[in-house]
Coordinates of C-alpha atoms in Angstrom, one line a residue:
Chain L
X1 CA -8.7 9.4 43.5
X2 CA -8.9 7.3 40.4
X3 CA -10.4 4.4 42.3
X4 CA -13.1 6.8 43.7
X5 CA -14.0 7.8 40.1
X6 CA -14.2 4.1 39.1
X7 CA -16.5 3.3 41.9
X8 CA -18.6 6.4 41.2
X9 CA -19.1 5.2 37.6
X10 CA -20.2 1.8 38.8
X11 CA -22.6 3.3 41.4
X12 CA -24.1 5.5 38.6
X13 CA -24.5 2.4 36.4
X14 CA -26.2 0.5 39.2
X15 CA -28.6 3.5 39.9
X16 CA -29.3 3.8 36.2
X17 CA -30.2 0.1 36.1
X18 CA -32.4 0.1 39.2
X19 CA -34.2 3.5 39.2
X20 CA -36.7 2.6 36.4
X21 CA -37.6 -0.6 38.2
X22 CA -37.9 1.2 41.5
X23 CA -40.3 3.6 39.9
X24 CA -42.5 0.8 38.6
X25 CA -42.6 -0.8 42.1
X26 CA -43.4 2.6 43.6
X27 CA -46.2 3.3 41.2
X28 CA -47.7 -0.2 41.8
X29 CA -48.0 0.7 45.5
X30 CA -49.9 3.9 44.9
X31 CA -53.6 4.4 44.6
X32 CA -54.7 5.6 41.2
X33 CA -55.7 8.9 42.8
X34 CA -52.2 9.4 44.0
X35 CA -50.7 8.5 40.7
X36 CA -52.8 10.8 38.5
X37 CA -53.3 13.8 40.9
X38 CA -50.6 14.1 43.6
X39 CA -47.5 13.4 41.5
X40 CA -45.5 12.0 44.3
X41 CA -42.2 10.2 43.9
X42 CA -42.7 7.6 46.5
X43 CA -46.1 6.3 47.6
X44 CA -47.5 8.4 50.5
X45 CA -49.6 5.5 51.7
X46 CA -48.7 2.1 50.3
X47 CA -51.6 0.0 49.1
X48 CA -51.7 -3.5 47.7
X49 CA -55.1 -2.8 46.0
X50 CA -53.5 -2.9 42.5
X51 CA -52.1 -6.4 43.2
X52 CA -55.3 -7.7 44.7
X53 CA -57.2 -6.6 41.7
X54 CA -54.9 -8.5 39.4
X55 CA -55.7 -11.8 41.1
X56 CA -59.4 -11.1 41.7
X57 CA -60.6 -9.2 38.6
X58 CA -58.0 -10.6 36.3
X59 CA -56.6 -14.0 35.8
X60 CA -53.0 -13.5 37.0
X61 CA -53.2 -16.8 39.0
X62 CA -53.8 -18.7 35.7
X63 CA -51.1 -16.8 33.9
X64 CA -48.6 -17.7 36.6
X65 CA -49.7 -21.4 36.5
X66 CA -49.5 -21.5 32.7
X67 CA -46.1 -19.9 32.6
X68 CA -44.7 -22.3 35.2
X69 CA -46.1 -25.4 33.6
X70 CA -45.0 -24.4 30.1
X71 CA -41.5 -23.3 31.2
X72 CA -40.8 -26.4 33.3
X73 CA -42.1 -28.9 30.7
X74 CA -40.4 -27.4 27.7
X75 CA -37.1 -26.8 29.5
X76 CA -37.3 -30.4 30.9
X77 CA -37.9 -31.9 27.5
X78 CA -35.2 -29.9 25.7
X79 CA -32.6 -30.7 28.4
X80 CA -33.3 -34.4 28.2
X81 CA -33.5 -34.6 24.4
X82 CA -30.7 -32.1 23.9
X83 CA -28.3 -33.7 26.3
X84 CA -28.7 -37.2 24.8
X85 CA -28.3 -35.8 21.3
X86 CA -25.2 -33.8 22.3
X87 CA -23.7 -37.0 23.8
X88 CA -24.1 -38.9 20.6
X89 CA -22.6 -36.1 18.6
X90 CA -19.6 -35.7 21.0
X91 CA -18.8 -39.4 21.3
X92 CA -19.7 -41.3 18.2
X93 CA -18.4 -41.4 14.6
X94 CA -21.4 -42.6 12.6
X95 CA -21.9 -43.6 9.0
X96 CA -21.6 -40.6 6.5
X97 CA -20.6 -38.4 9.4
X98 CA -24.3 -38.2 10.3
X99 CA -23.5 -36.8 13.7
X100 CA -21.5 -33.9 12.2
X101 CA -24.2 -33.1 9.8
X102 CA -26.9 -33.1 12.5
X103 CA -24.7 -30.7 14.5
X104 CA -24.4 -28.3 11.7
X105 CA -28.1 -28.6 11.0
X106 CA -29.0 -27.8 14.6
X107 CA -26.7 -24.8 14.5
X108 CA -28.5 -23.5 11.5
X109 CA -31.8 -24.0 13.3
X110 CA -30.3 -22.0 16.2
X111 CA -29.3 -19.0 14.0
X112 CA -32.8 -18.9 12.4
X113 CA -34.8 -16.1 14.0
X114 CA -38.0 -17.7 15.4
X115 CA -40.2 -14.9 14.1
X116 CA -39.9 -16.4 10.6
X117 CA -42.1 -19.4 11.5
X118 CA -44.8 -17.5 13.4
X119 CA -47.2 -17.4 10.5
X120 CA -47.0 -21.1 9.6
X121 CA -46.9 -22.1 13.3
X122 CA -50.2 -20.3 13.8
X123 CA -51.8 -21.9 10.8
X124 CA -50.6 -25.4 11.7
X125 CA -51.6 -25.1 15.3
X126 CA -55.0 -23.7 14.3
X127 CA -55.6 -26.6 11.9
X128 CA -54.6 -29.1 14.5
X129 CA -57.1 -27.5 16.9
X130 CA -54.4 -26.8 19.4
X131 CA -54.8 -23.0 19.7
X132 CA -55.0 -21.8 23.3
X133 CA -53.4 -24.9 24.8
X134 CA -50.2 -25.6 26.7
X135 CA -49.1 -28.2 24.2
X136 CA -48.5 -26.0 21.3
X137 CA -46.3 -23.7 23.4
X138 CA -44.4 -26.6 25.0
X139 CA -43.6 -28.2 21.6
X140 CA -42.4 -24.9 20.1
X141 CA -40.3 -23.9 23.1
X142 CA -38.8 -27.4 23.4
X143 CA -37.7 -27.2 19.8
X144 CA -36.3 -23.7 20.1
X145 CA -34.3 -24.7 23.2
X146 CA -33.1 -28.1 21.9
X147 CA -30.7 -26.7 19.3
X148 CA -29.2 -24.5 21.9
X149 CA -28.9 -27.2 24.5
X150 CA -27.2 -29.6 22.0
X151 CA -24.7 -27.0 20.9
X152 CA -23.8 -26.1 24.5
X153 CA -23.7 -29.6 26.0
X154 CA -21.7 -31.0 23.1
X155 CA -18.8 -28.7 24.0
X156 CA -19.0 -29.7 27.6
X157 CA -19.0 -33.5 26.8
X158 CA -16.0 -33.0 24.5
X159 CA -14.0 -31.7 27.5
X160 CA -14.6 -34.9 29.5
X161 CA -11.9 -37.5 28.8
X162 CA -13.3 -40.7 27.1
X163 CA -11.0 -42.8 29.3
X164 CA -13.3 -42.3 32.3
X165 CA -16.3 -43.9 30.6
X166 CA -14.2 -46.7 29.1
X167 CA -12.9 -47.5 32.6
X168 CA -16.5 -47.7 33.9
X169 CA -17.5 -49.9 30.9
X170 CA -14.6 -52.2 31.4
X171 CA -15.8 -52.6 35.0
X172 CA -19.1 -53.8 33.6
X173 CA -21.3 -50.7 33.3
X174 CA -23.4 -50.4 30.2
X175 CA -22.9 -47.3 28.1
X176 CA -26.0 -45.6 29.4
X177 CA -25.0 -46.4 33.0
X178 CA -21.6 -45.0 32.4
X179 CA -23.1 -41.9 30.9
X180 CA -25.4 -41.4 33.9
X181 CA -22.8 -42.3 36.6
X182 CA -19.7 -40.7 35.2
X183 CA -20.3 -38.2 32.3
X184 CA -23.5 -36.5 33.5
X185 CA -22.2 -35.4 36.9
X186 CA -19.0 -34.1 35.3
X187 CA -21.1 -32.1 32.8
X188 CA -23.3 -30.7 35.5
X189 CA -22.0 -27.1 35.2
X190 CA -23.0 -27.2 31.5
X191 CA -26.4 -28.6 32.4
X192 CA -27.0 -25.9 35.0
X193 CA -25.9 -23.1 32.6
X194 CA -28.1 -24.4 29.8
X195 CA -31.1 -24.8 32.1
X196 CA -30.7 -21.2 33.4
X197 CA -30.5 -19.7 30.0
X198 CA -33.4 -21.8 28.7
X199 CA -35.6 -21.0 31.7
X200 CA -35.1 -17.2 31.2
X201 CA -35.7 -17.3 27.5
X202 CA -38.7 -19.5 27.7
X203 CA -40.5 -17.7 30.6
X204 CA -39.9 -14.4 28.8
X205 CA -41.1 -15.5 25.4
X206 CA -44.0 -13.3 24.1
X207 CA -44.6 -13.4 20.4
X208 CA -45.6 -17.0 20.0
X209 CA -47.6 -17.0 23.3
X210 CA -49.4 -13.9 22.0
X211 CA -50.3 -15.5 18.7
X212 CA -51.1 -19.0 19.9
X213 CA -53.2 -18.3 23.0
X214 CA -56.4 -16.4 23.4
X215 CA -57.7 -16.9 26.9
X216 CA -56.4 -17.3 30.5
X217 CA -56.7 -21.0 29.9
X218 CA -53.3 -21.0 28.3
X219 CA -52.0 -17.4 28.2
X220 CA -48.6 -16.9 29.9
X221 CA -47.4 -14.2 32.1
X222 CA -46.0 -11.8 29.5
X223 CA -49.2 -12.0 27.4
X224 CA -51.3 -11.5 30.6
X225 CA -49.2 -8.4 31.5
X226 CA -49.6 -7.0 28.0
X227 CA -53.4 -7.2 28.2
X228 CA -53.3 -4.3 30.6
X229 CA -51.6 -2.0 28.1
X230 CA -54.4 0.2 26.9
X231 CA -53.8 2.8 24.2
X232 CA -56.0 5.5 25.5
X233 CA -57.5 4.9 28.9
X234 CA -54.7 3.4 31.0
X235 CA -55.0 2.0 34.5
X236 CA -51.4 3.0 35.6
X237 CA -51.7 1.3 39.0
X238 CA -52.8 -2.1 37.6
X239 CA -50.3 -1.9 34.7
X240 CA -47.3 -1.3 37.0
X241 CA -48.5 -4.0 39.4
X242 CA -48.8 -6.4 36.4
X243 CA -45.2 -5.5 35.4
X244 CA -44.0 -6.3 38.9
X245 CA -45.9 -9.6 39.1
X246 CA -44.9 -10.5 35.5
X247 CA -41.2 -10.0 36.1
X248 CA -41.1 -11.3 39.7
X249 CA -40.8 -15.0 39.0
X250 CA -37.9 -14.7 36.6
X251 CA -36.1 -12.1 38.7
X252 CA -36.5 -14.3 41.8
X253 CA -35.2 -17.2 39.8
X254 CA -32.2 -15.2 38.6
X255 CA -31.4 -14.2 42.2
X256 CA -31.7 -17.8 43.4
X257 CA -29.2 -19.1 40.8
X258 CA -27.1 -16.0 41.0
X259 CA -23.9 -17.9 41.5
X260 CA -24.2 -19.6 38.1
X261 CA -26.1 -16.8 36.3
X262 CA -23.3 -14.8 34.7
X263 CA -21.8 -18.0 33.2
X264 CA -25.2 -19.1 32.0
X265 CA -26.1 -15.8 30.5
X266 CA -22.8 -15.1 28.7
X267 CA -22.3 -18.6 27.6
X268 CA -25.9 -18.9 26.5
X269 CA -25.6 -15.7 24.5
X270 CA -22.3 -16.6 22.9
X271 CA -22.9 -20.2 22.0
Chain A
X1 CA -9.3 -33.3 18.6
X2 CA -6.3 -35.2 20.0
X3 CA -5.2 -38.6 18.9
X4 CA -6.0 -40.3 22.2
X5 CA -9.7 -39.3 22.1
X6 CA -9.9 -40.4 18.5
X7 CA -8.5 -43.8 19.5
X8 CA -11.0 -43.8 22.3
X9 CA -13.8 -43.2 20.0
X10 CA -12.9 -46.0 17.6
X11 CA -12.3 -48.4 20.5
X12 CA -15.7 -47.6 21.9
X13 CA -17.3 -48.1 18.6
X14 CA -15.8 -51.6 18.1
X15 CA -17.3 -52.7 21.4
X16 CA -20.8 -51.8 20.1
X17 CA -23.0 -54.8 19.1
X18 CA -26.6 -55.0 18.2
X19 CA -28.6 -52.5 20.3
X20 CA -25.4 -50.8 21.2
X21 CA -24.7 -50.1 17.6
X22 CA -28.1 -48.5 17.2
X23 CA -27.7 -46.5 20.4
X24 CA -26.2 -43.3 19.0
X25 CA -28.9 -43.0 16.4
X26 CA -31.5 -43.5 19.0
X27 CA -29.9 -40.8 21.1
X28 CA -29.8 -38.4 18.2
X29 CA -33.2 -39.1 16.8
X30 CA -35.5 -37.2 19.3
X31 CA -33.6 -33.9 18.9
X32 CA -33.5 -34.2 15.2
X33 CA -37.2 -35.1 14.8
X34 CA -38.3 -32.4 17.2
X35 CA -36.4 -29.7 15.2
X36 CA -37.5 -31.2 11.9
X37 CA -41.2 -31.2 12.9
X38 CA -41.4 -27.9 14.8
X39 CA -38.9 -25.7 12.9
X40 CA -38.2 -27.1 9.5
X41 CA -41.7 -28.2 8.5
X42 CA -43.2 -24.9 9.4
X43 CA -40.4 -23.2 7.6
X44 CA -41.3 -25.1 4.4
X45 CA -45.0 -24.4 5.1
X46 CA -44.2 -20.8 5.6
X47 CA -42.5 -20.6 2.2
X48 CA -45.6 -22.2 0.6
X49 CA -47.8 -19.7 2.4
X50 CA -45.6 -16.9 1.1
X51 CA -46.4 -17.8 -2.5
X52 CA -50.1 -17.6 -2.0
X53 CA -52.5 -14.7 -1.9
X54 CA -54.5 -14.7 1.4
X55 CA -57.6 -12.8 2.3
X56 CA -59.8 -13.2 5.3
X57 CA -57.7 -16.1 6.6
X58 CA -57.9 -18.1 3.4
X59 CA -55.5 -18.9 0.7
X60 CA -57.2 -17.7 -2.5
X61 CA -54.7 -18.4 -5.2
X62 CA -51.0 -19.1 -6.0
X63 CA -49.2 -16.0 -6.9
X64 CA -45.6 -17.2 -7.2
X65 CA -43.2 -14.6 -5.9
X66 CA -45.6 -11.7 -6.1
X67 CA -45.6 -11.2 -2.4
X68 CA -41.9 -10.7 -2.4
X69 CA -42.2 -8.2 -5.3
X70 CA -44.9 -6.4 -3.5
X71 CA -42.7 -5.9 -0.4
X72 CA -40.0 -4.5 -2.6
X73 CA -42.4 -1.8 -3.8
X74 CA -44.2 -1.3 -0.5
X75 CA -43.2 2.1 1.0
X76 CA -44.2 1.0 4.4
X77 CA -42.0 -2.1 4.2
X78 CA -39.0 0.1 3.1
X79 CA -39.7 2.6 5.8
X80 CA -39.9 -0.1 8.5
X81 CA -36.6 -1.6 7.2
X82 CA -35.0 1.8 7.4
X83 CA -36.3 2.4 11.0
X84 CA -35.0 -1.0 12.0
X85 CA -31.5 -0.4 10.5
X86 CA -31.3 3.0 12.3
X87 CA -32.6 1.4 15.6
X88 CA -30.0 -1.4 15.4
X89 CA -27.2 1.0 14.5
X90 CA -27.8 3.5 17.3
X91 CA -28.7 1.0 19.9
X92 CA -25.7 -1.3 19.3
X93 CA -23.3 1.7 19.0
X94 CA -24.3 3.1 22.3
X95 CA -24.3 -0.2 24.0
X96 CA -20.8 -1.0 22.7
X97 CA -19.3 2.3 23.9
X98 CA -21.0 2.3 27.3
X99 CA -20.4 -1.4 27.9
X100 CA -16.7 -1.2 26.9
X101 CA -16.2 2.0 29.0
X102 CA -17.8 0.3 32.0
X103 CA -15.9 -2.9 31.5
X104 CA -12.6 -1.0 31.4
X105 CA -13.4 0.9 34.5
X106 CA -14.5 -2.2 36.4
X107 CA -11.7 -4.6 35.3
X108 CA -9.6 -3.8 38.4
X109 CA -12.4 -3.3 40.9
X110 CA -13.1 -7.0 41.3
X111 CA -14.4 -7.2 44.8
X112 CA -16.5 -4.1 44.4
X113 CA -18.0 -5.3 41.1
X114 CA -19.4 -8.5 42.6
X115 CA -22.4 -6.9 44.3
X116 CA -22.9 -4.3 41.5
X117 CA -23.0 -7.1 39.0
X118 CA -26.3 -8.5 40.4
X119 CA -27.9 -5.1 40.0
X120 CA -26.6 -4.7 36.5
X121 CA -28.0 -8.1 35.4
X122 CA -31.6 -7.3 36.3
X123 CA -32.4 -5.3 33.2
X124 CA -31.3 -8.2 30.9
X125 CA -33.2 -11.0 32.7
X126 CA -36.4 -9.0 33.2
X127 CA -39.2 -10.0 30.9
X128 CA -39.0 -7.8 27.7
X129 CA -42.7 -7.1 27.9
X130 CA -42.2 -5.7 31.4
X131 CA -39.3 -3.6 30.1
X132 CA -41.8 -2.0 27.8
X133 CA -44.1 -1.4 30.8
X134 CA -41.2 0.1 32.8
X135 CA -40.5 2.6 30.1
X136 CA -44.2 3.4 29.5
X137 CA -44.2 4.4 33.2
X138 CA -41.0 6.5 32.8
X139 CA -42.2 8.3 29.6
X140 CA -45.9 8.9 30.4
X141 CA -46.5 12.6 29.8
X142 CA -48.8 13.1 32.8
X143 CA -47.8 10.6 35.4
X144 CA -44.3 9.4 34.3
X145 CA -41.1 9.7 36.2
X146 CA -39.6 12.2 33.7
X147 CA -42.6 14.5 33.9
X148 CA -42.9 14.1 37.7
X149 CA -39.3 15.1 38.2
X150 CA -39.5 17.9 35.7
X151 CA -42.6 19.3 37.3
X152 CA -41.2 19.1 40.8
X153 CA -38.3 21.2 39.5
X154 CA -40.7 23.8 38.2
X155 CA -40.6 22.6 34.6
X156 CA -43.5 21.4 32.5
X157 CA -44.6 17.9 31.3
X158 CA -42.1 16.0 29.3
X159 CA -43.5 14.6 26.0
X160 CA -41.6 11.6 24.7
X161 CA -44.0 9.1 23.1
X162 CA -46.1 11.7 21.3
X163 CA -43.3 13.1 19.2
X164 CA -41.9 10.9 16.4
X165 CA -38.2 11.6 16.7
X166 CA -38.3 11.7 20.5
X167 CA -40.2 8.4 20.6
X168 CA -37.5 6.9 18.4
X169 CA -34.8 8.1 20.8
X170 CA -36.9 6.8 23.7
X171 CA -36.9 3.4 22.1
X172 CA -33.2 3.4 21.6
X173 CA -32.8 4.4 25.3
X174 CA -34.9 1.4 26.3
X175 CA -32.7 -1.0 24.3
X176 CA -29.5 0.6 25.7
X177 CA -30.9 0.3 29.2
X178 CA -31.8 -3.4 28.7
X179 CA -28.7 -4.6 26.8
X180 CA -25.7 -2.6 27.9
X181 CA -25.3 -5.0 30.8
X182 CA -24.8 -7.9 28.4
X183 CA -22.1 -6.0 26.5
X184 CA -20.5 -5.1 29.8
X185 CA -20.4 -8.7 31.0
X186 CA -19.1 -10.2 27.8
X187 CA -16.4 -7.5 27.5
X188 CA -15.5 -7.7 31.2
X189 CA -14.9 -11.4 30.8
X190 CA -12.8 -10.6 27.7
X191 CA -10.7 -8.0 29.4
X192 CA -10.1 -10.2 32.4
X193 CA -8.7 -13.0 30.2
X194 CA -6.2 -10.8 28.5
X195 CA -2.5 -11.6 29.3
X196 CA -0.9 -9.3 31.8
X197 CA 2.6 -8.9 30.3
X198 CA 1.9 -6.4 27.5
X199 CA 0.3 -4.1 30.0
X200 CA 3.2 -4.3 32.5
X201 CA 5.7 -3.7 29.6
X202 CA 3.6 -0.6 28.6
X203 CA 3.7 0.7 32.1
X204 CA 7.4 0.2 32.3
X205 CA 7.7 2.1 29.0
X206 CA 5.7 4.9 30.6
X207 CA 2.8 4.7 28.1
X208 CA -0.3 6.6 29.1
X209 CA -3.7 5.0 29.8
X210 CA -5.1 6.1 26.4
X211 CA -2.1 4.9 24.4
X212 CA -2.1 1.5 26.3
X213 CA -5.8 1.2 25.4
X214 CA -5.3 1.9 21.7
X215 CA -2.1 -0.2 21.4
X216 CA -2.8 -3.2 23.5
X217 CA -6.3 -3.5 25.0
X218 CA -8.3 -2.7 21.8
X219 CA -6.4 -5.0 19.4
X220 CA -6.4 -7.9 21.8
X221 CA -10.0 -7.4 22.7
X222 CA -11.1 -7.2 19.1
X223 CA -12.3 -10.8 18.7
X224 CA -14.5 -10.6 21.8
X225 CA -15.7 -7.2 20.8
X226 CA -16.8 -8.4 17.3
X227 CA -18.6 -11.4 18.8
X228 CA -20.5 -9.2 21.2
X229 CA -21.4 -6.6 18.5
X230 CA -22.6 -9.3 16.1
X231 CA -24.7 -11.0 18.8
X232 CA -26.5 -7.8 19.7
X233 CA -27.0 -6.8 16.1
X234 CA -28.6 -10.1 15.2
X235 CA -30.8 -9.9 18.3
X236 CA -31.8 -6.2 17.9
X237 CA -32.8 -6.8 14.3
X238 CA -35.9 -8.8 15.5
X239 CA -36.8 -6.8 18.5
X240 CA -40.5 -7.0 19.0
X241 CA -41.9 -7.3 22.6
X242 CA -40.7 -4.0 24.0
X243 CA -41.9 -2.0 21.0
X244 CA -45.2 -3.8 21.0
X245 CA -45.8 -2.5 24.5
X246 CA -44.0 0.9 24.3
X247 CA -45.3 2.4 21.1
X248 CA -46.6 -0.3 18.8
X249 CA -44.7 1.5 16.0
X250 CA -46.1 5.0 16.6
X251 CA -46.4 7.8 16.5
X252 CA -47.0 7.5 12.8
X253 CA -44.4 5.0 11.7
X254 CA -41.5 6.5 13.6
X255 CA -40.8 3.4 15.7
X256 CA -42.3 0.8 13.4
X257 CA -39.7 -1.9 13.3
X258 CA -39.9 -4.6 10.6
X259 CA -41.1 -7.1 13.2
X260 CA -44.0 -4.9 14.2
X261 CA -45.0 -4.3 10.5
X262 CA -44.7 -8.0 9.8
X263 CA -46.8 -8.8 12.9
X264 CA -49.6 -6.3 12.0
X265 CA -49.7 -7.6 8.5
X266 CA -50.1 -11.1 9.8
X267 CA -52.2 -10.7 12.9
X268 CA -54.2 -7.5 12.4
X269 CA -54.7 -7.5 8.7
X270 CA -54.6 -11.3 8.3
X271 CA -52.6 -11.1 5.1
X272 CA -50.8 -14.4 5.9
X273 CA -49.0 -14.8 2.5
X274 CA -47.6 -11.3 2.5
X275 CA -46.5 -11.5 6.1
X276 CA -44.8 -14.8 5.6
X277 CA -42.9 -13.4 2.7
X278 CA -41.7 -10.4 4.6
X279 CA -40.7 -12.4 7.7
X280 CA -38.8 -14.9 5.5
X281 CA -36.9 -12.0 3.9
X282 CA -36.0 -10.6 7.4
X283 CA -34.8 -14.1 8.4
X284 CA -32.6 -14.3 5.3
X285 CA -31.0 -11.0 6.1
X286 CA -30.3 -12.0 9.7
X287 CA -28.9 -15.4 8.6
X288 CA -26.7 -13.7 6.0
X289 CA -25.3 -11.3 8.6
X290 CA -24.7 -14.3 10.9
X291 CA -22.7 -16.2 8.2
X292 CA -20.6 -13.2 7.3
X293 CA -20.0 -12.5 10.9
X294 CA -19.0 -16.1 11.6
X295 CA -16.5 -16.0 8.7
X296 CA -15.1 -12.7 10.0
X297 CA -14.8 -14.1 13.5
X298 CA -13.1 -17.2 12.3
X299 CA -10.6 -15.2 10.2
X300 CA -9.9 -13.0 13.3
X301 CA -9.3 -16.1 15.4
X302 CA -6.8 -17.6 12.9
X303 CA -5.0 -14.3 12.1

């Protein structure tokens, strides 16, 4: 009896999570006539017209490309830069405890809410003539992610015994070879978790993309989806289709890496 | 750190010669430079901007701390601060209660929870802008899900976003929908890592479920609970995307969070100096909360 109640609660929670999304998908498959006049729950006749219009009359192809390029580049940069930095912090004792100071400094940067630099970032990027380009977004997102990657990877490196690298170095490996051959594979779970969290956060970022881009040349998916949000005259069909298309890449990604997702999300949030 | 790793570190360092000695600095430099250039320099530049008077996208004069004083006397700034505090309080409170309840229910249903977990994760991975769209589609008075269901049951249209207090509740509901899963996951992990013995002892003593919860689960779960609450509080304080899409602060200023007011001041009204000052103050508040929380957590951990 109690077990049935437990399960009922979980089923309710699942329904509560999925119904709003189901409604968006249902709406996106209806014609605008059906949405505004018939008031149906599920589409009477499913149409992909709303989706087609996003790619023909609007630039959703470009938004998708921009999002993918910006996400892959900035997550890549932050993983490489962050992992190397984390390794230095975890393994070396430097003059004046530099490595410890850098770690604390990066933690501070991580706590800082990004919104605080949105005004100067806009002014600097505008002056540099980099408004509406991938590069400004890639740089910003790399920097936002790097502090997080360092913090996360450092704890993973610390758990790997130093003896393993030493043995490899005694056998003639250089430090970097030992790092690549021995340490990195052992830290792979951390790398995966960091990458997952970074990809989700980066793909979803909206505020800086909104401020720093103006045309489909560089606008990312969240910004593109938000352009369909009218105040008065709303094309509900197109808006719901934009929502589905906007979220589809990141939800697919989440389902693909599902096995590592919970770890990535909770670790990412807690670190 | 254990003695053996410390020995390992010194031994490794002694091996270093020439390029090897420079290696750690070379490894550290890119991360440091990136953050210095892209976060710290703008932060400094933002502070300078905040001490200037800007009109029409130009810095007209230095005004010292006038922008900060102006915010202090700005009723709209105060109102948005108040809306933000209420939003954070109600959202995080609901998320904590619901997430904790669900985590307690699920703790023993391990196999069952595995498939449910995927569904529960979707709201928190989905793009926040799209979450705004989802809730626009639920709340729309003519074509939304709430109105459609209500009308098919013989009721009338449901007005959510046109009424100030209902729009606020609607925004809190959005946040609860999106972030209860995170609370749930963190707390579930916390509950599953609790030791088993106290619970068995309680069962032997014949303690009821409620007593066991108050005497054992809650005290032991407290560190995790505090971490989860702090995280959500800090994050909720700068919520922007969802509100931008759902209400953009309206109707009136009923859902105008501080981030929305700061953004409008910056992007719509182009008062760069004033916006920079406001956002800096918001950041200071968030960082102060983080520091206090970190101290609290550390004290909990050592106690």
